[in-house]
Short mmCIF file of C-alpha atoms in Angstrom, two decimals:
data_model
loop_
_atom_site.label_atom_id
_atom_site.label_comp_id
_atom_site.label_asym_id
_atom_site.label_seq_id
_atom_site.Cartn_x
_atom_site.Cartn_y
_atom_site.Cartn_z
CA UNK A 1 85.51 75.65 91.93
CA UNK A 2 82.69 74.58 94.13
CA UNK A 3 79.60 73.10 92.48
CA UNK A 4 77.21 73.69 95.56
CA UNK A 5 73.68 74.06 95.08
CA UNK A 6 71.50 77.06 96.92
CA UNK A 7 69.92 76.35 99.83
CA UNK A 8 66.15 76.08 98.98
CA UNK A 9 65.58 79.15 101.60
CA UNK A 10 68.70 80.83 102.26
CA UNK A 11 68.83 82.43 105.66
CA UNK A 12 71.30 85.14 104.76
CA UNK A 13 71.64 87.03 101.31
CA UNK A 14 75.15 88.26 100.82
CA UNK A 15 75.21 91.70 98.97
CA UNK A 16 77.83 93.24 96.95
CA UNK A 17 78.30 96.07 94.97
CA UNK A 18 81.24 96.15 92.79
CA UNK A 19 82.92 98.53 90.30
CA UNK A 20 86.51 97.65 89.25
CA UNK A 21 87.16 94.82 91.83
CA UNK A 22 90.72 93.67 90.65
CA UNK A 23 92.91 92.73 91.83
CA UNK A 24 91.23 91.62 95.18
CA UNK A 25 87.88 90.37 94.12
CA UNK A 26 88.58 86.40 94.06
CA UNK A 27 90.30 86.47 97.36
CA UNK A 28 87.19 88.44 98.74
CA UNK A 29 84.72 85.79 97.09
CA UNK A 30 86.81 82.94 98.35
CA UNK A 31 86.30 84.46 101.85
CA UNK A 32 82.55 84.09 101.67
CA UNK A 33 82.57 80.60 99.90
CA UNK A 34 84.72 80.02 103.06
CA UNK A 35 82.36 80.57 105.49
CA UNK A 36 81.50 77.72 108.23
CA UNK A 37 77.71 78.96 107.85
CA UNK A 38 76.07 77.41 104.66
CA UNK A 39 72.78 78.74 104.36
CA UNK A 40 73.46 81.74 102.00
CA UNK A 41 73.43 83.28 98.57
CA UNK A 42 75.52 85.90 97.09
CA UNK A 43 74.04 88.60 94.97
CA UNK A 44 76.60 90.75 93.16
CA UNK A 45 76.05 93.90 90.84
CA UNK A 46 78.96 94.71 88.76
CA UNK A 47 78.63 98.33 88.64
CA UNK A 48 80.15 99.97 85.14
CA UNK A 49 83.48 98.10 85.77
CA UNK A 50 86.07 98.39 83.05
CA UNK A 51 89.06 95.97 84.43
CA UNK A 52 87.85 92.49 83.83
CA UNK A 53 85.64 92.25 86.94
CA UNK A 54 82.74 90.61 84.86
CA UNK A 55 84.75 88.16 83.37
CA UNK A 56 86.21 87.12 86.63
CA UNK A 57 82.41 86.85 88.30
CA UNK A 58 81.59 84.90 85.11
CA UNK A 59 84.42 82.36 86.17
CA UNK A 60 82.83 81.41 89.48
CA UNK A 61 80.44 78.68 88.86
CA UNK A 62 78.97 78.09 92.48
CA UNK A 63 75.34 78.03 92.00
CA UNK A 64 74.75 80.38 95.19
CA UNK A 65 76.45 83.27 93.47
CA UNK A 66 74.44 85.15 91.12
CA UNK A 67 75.77 88.38 89.18
CA UNK A 68 74.16 91.02 87.33
CA UNK A 69 76.07 93.76 85.03
CA UNK A 70 74.67 97.28 84.73
CA UNK A 71 75.98 100.71 83.57
CA UNK A 72 77.27 102.67 86.75
CA UNK A 73 74.66 104.25 88.70
CA UNK A 74 76.66 104.61 92.14
CA UNK A 75 76.51 102.08 95.50
CA UNK A 76 73.31 102.77 96.54
CA UNK A 77 71.17 101.85 93.37
CA UNK A 78 73.33 98.99 92.80
CA UNK A 79 73.03 97.58 96.45
CA UNK A 80 69.29 97.85 96.34
CA UNK A 81 69.22 96.45 93.24
CA UNK A 82 70.87 93.18 94.54
CA UNK A 83 68.47 93.28 97.59
CA UNK A 84 65.67 93.52 95.59
CA UNK A 85 66.77 90.32 93.54
CA UNK A 86 67.58 88.30 97.11
CA UNK A 87 65.44 86.15 99.32
CA UNK A 88 67.43 85.78 102.83
CA UNK A 89 65.68 87.12 105.79
CA UNK A 90 69.32 88.45 106.75
CA UNK A 91 71.25 90.76 104.63
CA UNK A 92 75.21 90.83 104.93
CA UNK A 93 77.21 93.58 102.92
CA UNK A 94 80.94 92.83 101.96
CA UNK A 95 83.12 95.24 99.75
CA UNK A 96 85.44 93.61 96.97
CA UNK A 97 88.44 94.44 98.83
CA UNK A 98 87.77 93.33 102.31
CA UNK A 99 87.76 89.65 103.58
CA UNK A 100 85.25 88.03 106.05
CA UNK A 101 87.03 85.73 108.55
CA UNK A 102 85.47 82.17 108.53
CA UNK A 103 82.81 82.16 111.19
CA UNK A 104 81.39 85.76 110.35
CA UNK A 105 77.94 84.72 109.26
CA UNK A 106 77.84 81.63 111.82
CA UNK A 107 78.16 83.93 114.63
CA UNK A 108 75.86 87.11 113.53
CA UNK A 109 72.90 84.63 112.47
CA UNK A 110 73.35 83.27 115.87
CA UNK A 111 73.19 86.60 117.65
CA UNK A 112 70.20 87.99 115.47
CA UNK A 113 68.37 84.37 115.75
CA UNK A 114 68.60 84.48 119.64
CA UNK A 115 68.10 88.49 119.87
CA UNK A 116 64.75 89.18 117.83
CA UNK A 117 64.50 92.79 119.18
CA UNK A 118 68.03 93.69 117.31
CA UNK A 119 67.80 94.65 113.79
CA UNK A 120 71.71 94.68 112.97
CA UNK A 121 74.83 93.54 114.09
CA UNK A 122 78.46 94.38 113.57
CA UNK A 123 81.88 93.44 115.05
CA UNK A 124 85.44 94.29 115.51
CA UNK A 125 87.84 94.54 112.60
CA UNK A 126 91.07 93.45 111.65
CA UNK A 127 92.89 96.35 109.44
CA UNK A 128 95.14 94.97 106.70
CA UNK A 129 97.24 96.72 104.21
CA UNK A 130 96.84 96.17 100.35
CA UNK A 131 99.11 93.25 100.26
CA UNK A 132 96.99 91.54 103.27
CA UNK A 133 99.44 92.36 106.10
CA UNK A 134 97.77 92.62 109.32
CA UNK A 135 98.01 96.13 110.95
CA UNK A 136 95.96 96.21 114.10
CA UNK A 137 92.59 95.49 114.88
CA UNK A 138 89.73 98.34 115.69
CA UNK A 139 87.08 97.96 118.59
CA UNK A 140 83.92 98.97 118.10
CA UNK A 141 81.17 100.55 120.55
CA UNK A 142 79.07 97.27 121.56
CA UNK A 143 75.85 97.73 122.84
CA UNK A 144 73.08 99.94 121.42
CA UNK A 145 73.45 103.00 123.65
CA UNK A 146 77.07 102.87 122.78
CA UNK A 147 76.38 103.12 119.34
CA UNK A 148 73.92 105.42 119.53
CA UNK A 149 76.17 107.90 121.30
CA UNK A 150 79.01 107.06 119.07
CA UNK A 151 77.37 107.57 115.67
CA UNK A 152 76.54 111.29 116.40
CA UNK A 153 80.07 112.11 115.83
CA UNK A 154 81.33 109.66 113.50
CA UNK A 155 80.63 106.51 111.83
CA UNK A 156 80.90 103.37 114.37
CA UNK A 157 80.38 100.68 111.60
CA UNK A 158 82.47 99.07 108.92
CA UNK A 159 80.00 98.19 106.41
CA UNK A 160 81.86 94.74 105.59
CA UNK A 161 81.01 93.59 108.99
CA UNK A 162 77.48 93.96 109.15
CA UNK A 163 74.29 92.07 108.76
CA UNK A 164 70.69 93.32 109.14
CA UNK A 165 67.32 92.20 108.96
CA UNK A 166 65.50 92.54 105.45
CA UNK A 167 62.65 93.88 107.56
CA UNK A 168 64.28 96.61 109.04
CA UNK A 169 66.09 97.74 105.83
CA UNK A 170 62.49 98.04 103.91
CA UNK A 171 61.15 99.77 106.97
CA UNK A 172 63.62 102.41 106.56
CA UNK A 173 63.55 102.60 102.94
CA UNK A 174 66.59 100.49 101.41
CA UNK A 175 70.20 102.59 100.67
CA UNK A 176 69.38 106.46 99.82
CA UNK A 177 69.71 107.03 96.30
CA UNK A 178 69.89 110.46 95.65
CA UNK A 179 73.26 110.80 96.75
CA UNK A 180 74.54 107.35 95.68
CA UNK A 181 77.84 106.94 97.43
CA UNK A 182 80.01 108.71 100.53
CA UNK A 183 77.54 108.54 103.41
CA UNK A 184 74.88 106.07 102.22
CA UNK A 185 76.36 103.16 104.12
CA UNK A 186 76.75 105.53 107.57
CA UNK A 187 73.17 106.94 106.79
CA UNK A 188 71.27 103.14 106.74
CA UNK A 189 73.28 102.14 109.73
CA UNK A 190 72.19 105.14 111.70
CA UNK A 191 68.35 104.70 110.46
CA UNK A 192 68.57 101.14 111.71
CA UNK A 193 69.19 101.98 114.63
CA UNK A 194 66.39 104.02 115.23
CA UNK A 195 63.82 101.41 113.98
CA UNK A 196 65.30 98.52 116.45
CA UNK A 197 68.26 97.84 118.67
CA UNK A 198 71.88 97.26 117.16
CA UNK A 199 74.99 95.61 118.57
CA UNK A 200 78.43 94.72 117.46
CA UNK A 201 80.35 91.53 118.50
CA UNK A 202 83.05 92.14 120.71
CA UNK A 203 85.29 89.75 118.45
CA UNK A 204 86.56 90.10 115.05
CA UNK A 205 84.65 89.39 111.75
CA UNK A 206 86.45 90.90 108.82
CA UNK A 207 89.47 92.27 107.35
CA UNK A 208 89.19 95.77 106.16
CA UNK A 209 91.76 96.31 103.40
CA UNK A 210 93.29 99.70 103.22
CA UNK A 211 93.21 100.76 99.78
CA UNK A 212 93.00 104.32 98.44
CA UNK A 213 89.14 104.09 97.40
CA UNK A 214 88.62 103.24 100.82
CA UNK A 215 89.81 106.23 102.69
CA UNK A 216 87.26 108.92 103.39
CA UNK A 217 89.98 111.57 103.46
CA UNK A 218 88.23 114.99 102.47
CA UNK A 219 89.95 118.29 101.36
CA UNK A 220 87.28 120.13 102.73
CA UNK A 221 86.35 117.80 105.80
CA UNK A 222 84.59 120.13 107.73
CA UNK A 223 82.36 121.24 105.01
CA UNK A 224 81.63 117.58 104.12
CA UNK A 225 81.17 116.51 107.93
CA UNK A 226 78.72 119.38 108.22
CA UNK A 227 76.78 118.01 105.02
CA UNK A 228 76.87 114.69 106.46
CA UNK A 229 75.46 114.73 109.49
CA UNK A 230 72.67 116.99 108.53
CA UNK A 231 71.93 114.26 106.02
CA UNK A 232 72.37 111.41 108.44
CA UNK A 233 70.40 112.90 111.11
CA UNK A 234 67.21 113.90 108.74
CA UNK A 235 67.35 110.44 106.43
CA UNK A 236 67.69 112.58 103.44
CA UNK A 237 69.84 115.43 101.95
CA UNK A 238 68.73 118.55 100.75
CA UNK A 239 69.00 119.54 97.02
CA UNK A 240 71.44 122.30 97.74
CA UNK A 241 73.67 119.84 99.89
CA UNK A 242 73.38 117.41 97.12
CA UNK A 243 74.79 120.03 94.50
CA UNK A 244 77.36 120.99 97.14
CA UNK A 245 78.75 117.24 97.93
CA UNK A 246 78.58 116.98 93.71
CA UNK A 247 80.80 119.98 93.87
CA UNK A 248 83.33 118.44 96.66
CA UNK A 249 83.51 115.34 94.51
CA UNK A 250 84.43 117.14 91.00
CA UNK A 251 87.06 118.87 93.26
CA UNK A 252 88.52 115.99 94.88
CA UNK A 253 89.02 114.32 91.19
CA UNK A 254 91.13 116.95 90.13
CA UNK A 255 93.25 116.45 93.11
CA UNK A 256 94.20 112.96 93.00
CA UNK A 257 97.60 113.70 94.59
CA UNK A 258 95.83 114.78 97.91
CA UNK A 259 94.08 111.45 98.32
CA UNK A 260 97.37 109.50 97.49
CA UNK A 261 99.33 111.57 100.01
CA UNK A 262 96.37 110.90 102.94
CA UNK A 263 96.77 107.12 101.87
CA UNK A 264 100.31 106.89 102.30
CA UNK A 265 100.17 108.77 105.41
CA UNK A 266 97.68 106.42 107.09
CA UNK A 267 99.77 103.50 106.13
CA UNK A 268 102.74 104.98 107.41
CA UNK A 269 101.05 105.82 110.86
CA UNK A 270 99.59 102.55 110.74
CA UNK A 271 103.26 100.79 110.36
CA UNK A 272 104.41 103.48 113.07
CA UNK A 273 102.06 103.54 115.77
CA UNK A 274 100.32 100.21 115.67
CA UNK A 275 102.63 97.54 114.03
CA UNK A 276 105.68 98.67 114.29
CA UNK A 277 107.75 98.13 111.35
CA UNK A 278 110.40 101.13 110.55
CA UNK A 279 111.29 100.57 107.13
CA UNK A 280 107.53 100.40 105.72
CA UNK A 281 106.54 103.62 107.77
CA UNK A 282 109.28 105.22 106.43
CA UNK A 283 108.45 103.92 102.89
CA UNK A 284 105.08 105.32 103.05
CA UNK A 285 105.65 108.30 104.64
CA UNK A 286 108.00 109.40 102.22
CA UNK A 287 105.61 108.79 99.73
CA UNK A 288 103.12 110.98 101.21
CA UNK A 289 105.41 113.75 101.28
CA UNK A 290 106.20 113.23 97.83
CA UNK A 291 102.50 113.60 96.84
CA UNK A 292 101.98 116.83 99.34
CA UNK A 293 105.78 118.14 100.66
CA UNK A 294 103.50 120.78 102.76
CA UNK A 295 102.21 117.63 104.92
CA UNK A 296 103.66 118.72 107.92
CA UNK A 297 102.21 115.43 110.30
CA UNK A 298 103.67 113.06 107.39
CA UNK A 299 107.45 114.96 108.47
CA UNK A 300 106.70 114.70 112.02
CA UNK A 301 106.02 111.18 111.77
CA UNK A 302 108.74 110.45 109.36
CA UNK A 303 111.42 111.62 111.91
CA UNK A 304 109.82 109.90 114.61
CA UNK A 305 110.38 106.76 112.77
CA UNK A 306 113.69 107.63 111.86
CA UNK A 307 115.00 108.56 115.47
CA UNK A 308 112.64 107.17 118.15
CA UNK A 309 113.19 103.61 119.61
CA UNK A 310 110.06 101.57 119.38
CA UNK A 311 109.04 101.52 123.26
CA UNK A 312 109.00 105.60 122.90
CA UNK A 313 106.47 105.79 119.94
CA UNK A 314 104.34 103.53 121.55
CA UNK A 315 104.67 105.45 124.79
CA UNK A 316 104.09 108.73 122.79
CA UNK A 317 100.83 106.97 120.81
CA UNK A 318 99.20 105.36 124.01
CA UNK A 319 99.59 108.79 125.93
CA UNK A 320 98.40 111.41 123.16
CA UNK A 321 96.19 109.49 120.63
CA UNK A 322 92.67 109.80 121.43
CA UNK A 323 91.61 106.38 119.58
CA UNK A 324 94.54 104.52 121.49
CA UNK A 325 92.07 102.65 123.52
CA UNK A 326 89.94 101.47 120.62
CA UNK A 327 92.60 99.76 118.93
CA UNK A 328 94.86 96.90 119.62
CA UNK A 329 97.22 94.40 117.89
CA UNK A 330 96.00 90.94 117.89
CA UNK A 331 98.23 88.07 118.90
CA UNK A 332 98.35 85.41 116.36
CA UNK A 333 98.11 82.06 117.13
#
């Protein structure tokens, strides 16, 4: 355990809201401690954990890390509280199951220091599965203009990859607390792009772990997207849409098998098309069908995994997938 003392004037405040962060939380914290950039502090809010998260946090004696414990309020309020207790001029967000690459902070501080007209920076993302196996890398729109175009239709950011200025954060009013979760990350990045220029580094900065809680799959995805984009563009949500969003969440909680099926479909598809591993693809697609036997796309992918050679599967993906150009498999050194 490190016994480092905190910087007198930390440049970066690392912000985490966590609820039930085990088993991945220690690995995530270690990826922060391993950063090549030294001038940071970390503020963590345990937002009502019941799984031993608080005990893990208490075990970290590094003086740069501070933790607060509270009853569950949701990620928006928890992140706002962490930021209120922080000091850095830059704010970097990390979720409790993701991992920073060692030079993430160094590269992003350098970018913001040398581009004072920019208020936020992200980067490319390595996608890993639940046990840390690398699947593929996700490109991001890089320039301000590209990001602005992209975000009108879908979220171009991975929140564990972002760093933004405290000044811009306060200018947009912080995370939007009335809705607490779901789209608050998307909303604040959209708002930041309206008060200053934004950018994404064309290099990998974070490993994003695919776990069921990370997926944004919704049974009523069309209605959810309509509500989300109304809120994102306005910077607020109507009382009617808030109530409808709560109803969608309640319905989702009553059908846990749906999210499980989509989680295994995602992993099966990733192993099939990106990092071709036939057995793992079949394993996850079978699980997806077990949770939802009527999931036709999972059945189609299963037959592809079982019958087609890898070169043909790659050709099908590269020819037919609308996102084929935005992903690649990074060669390990």
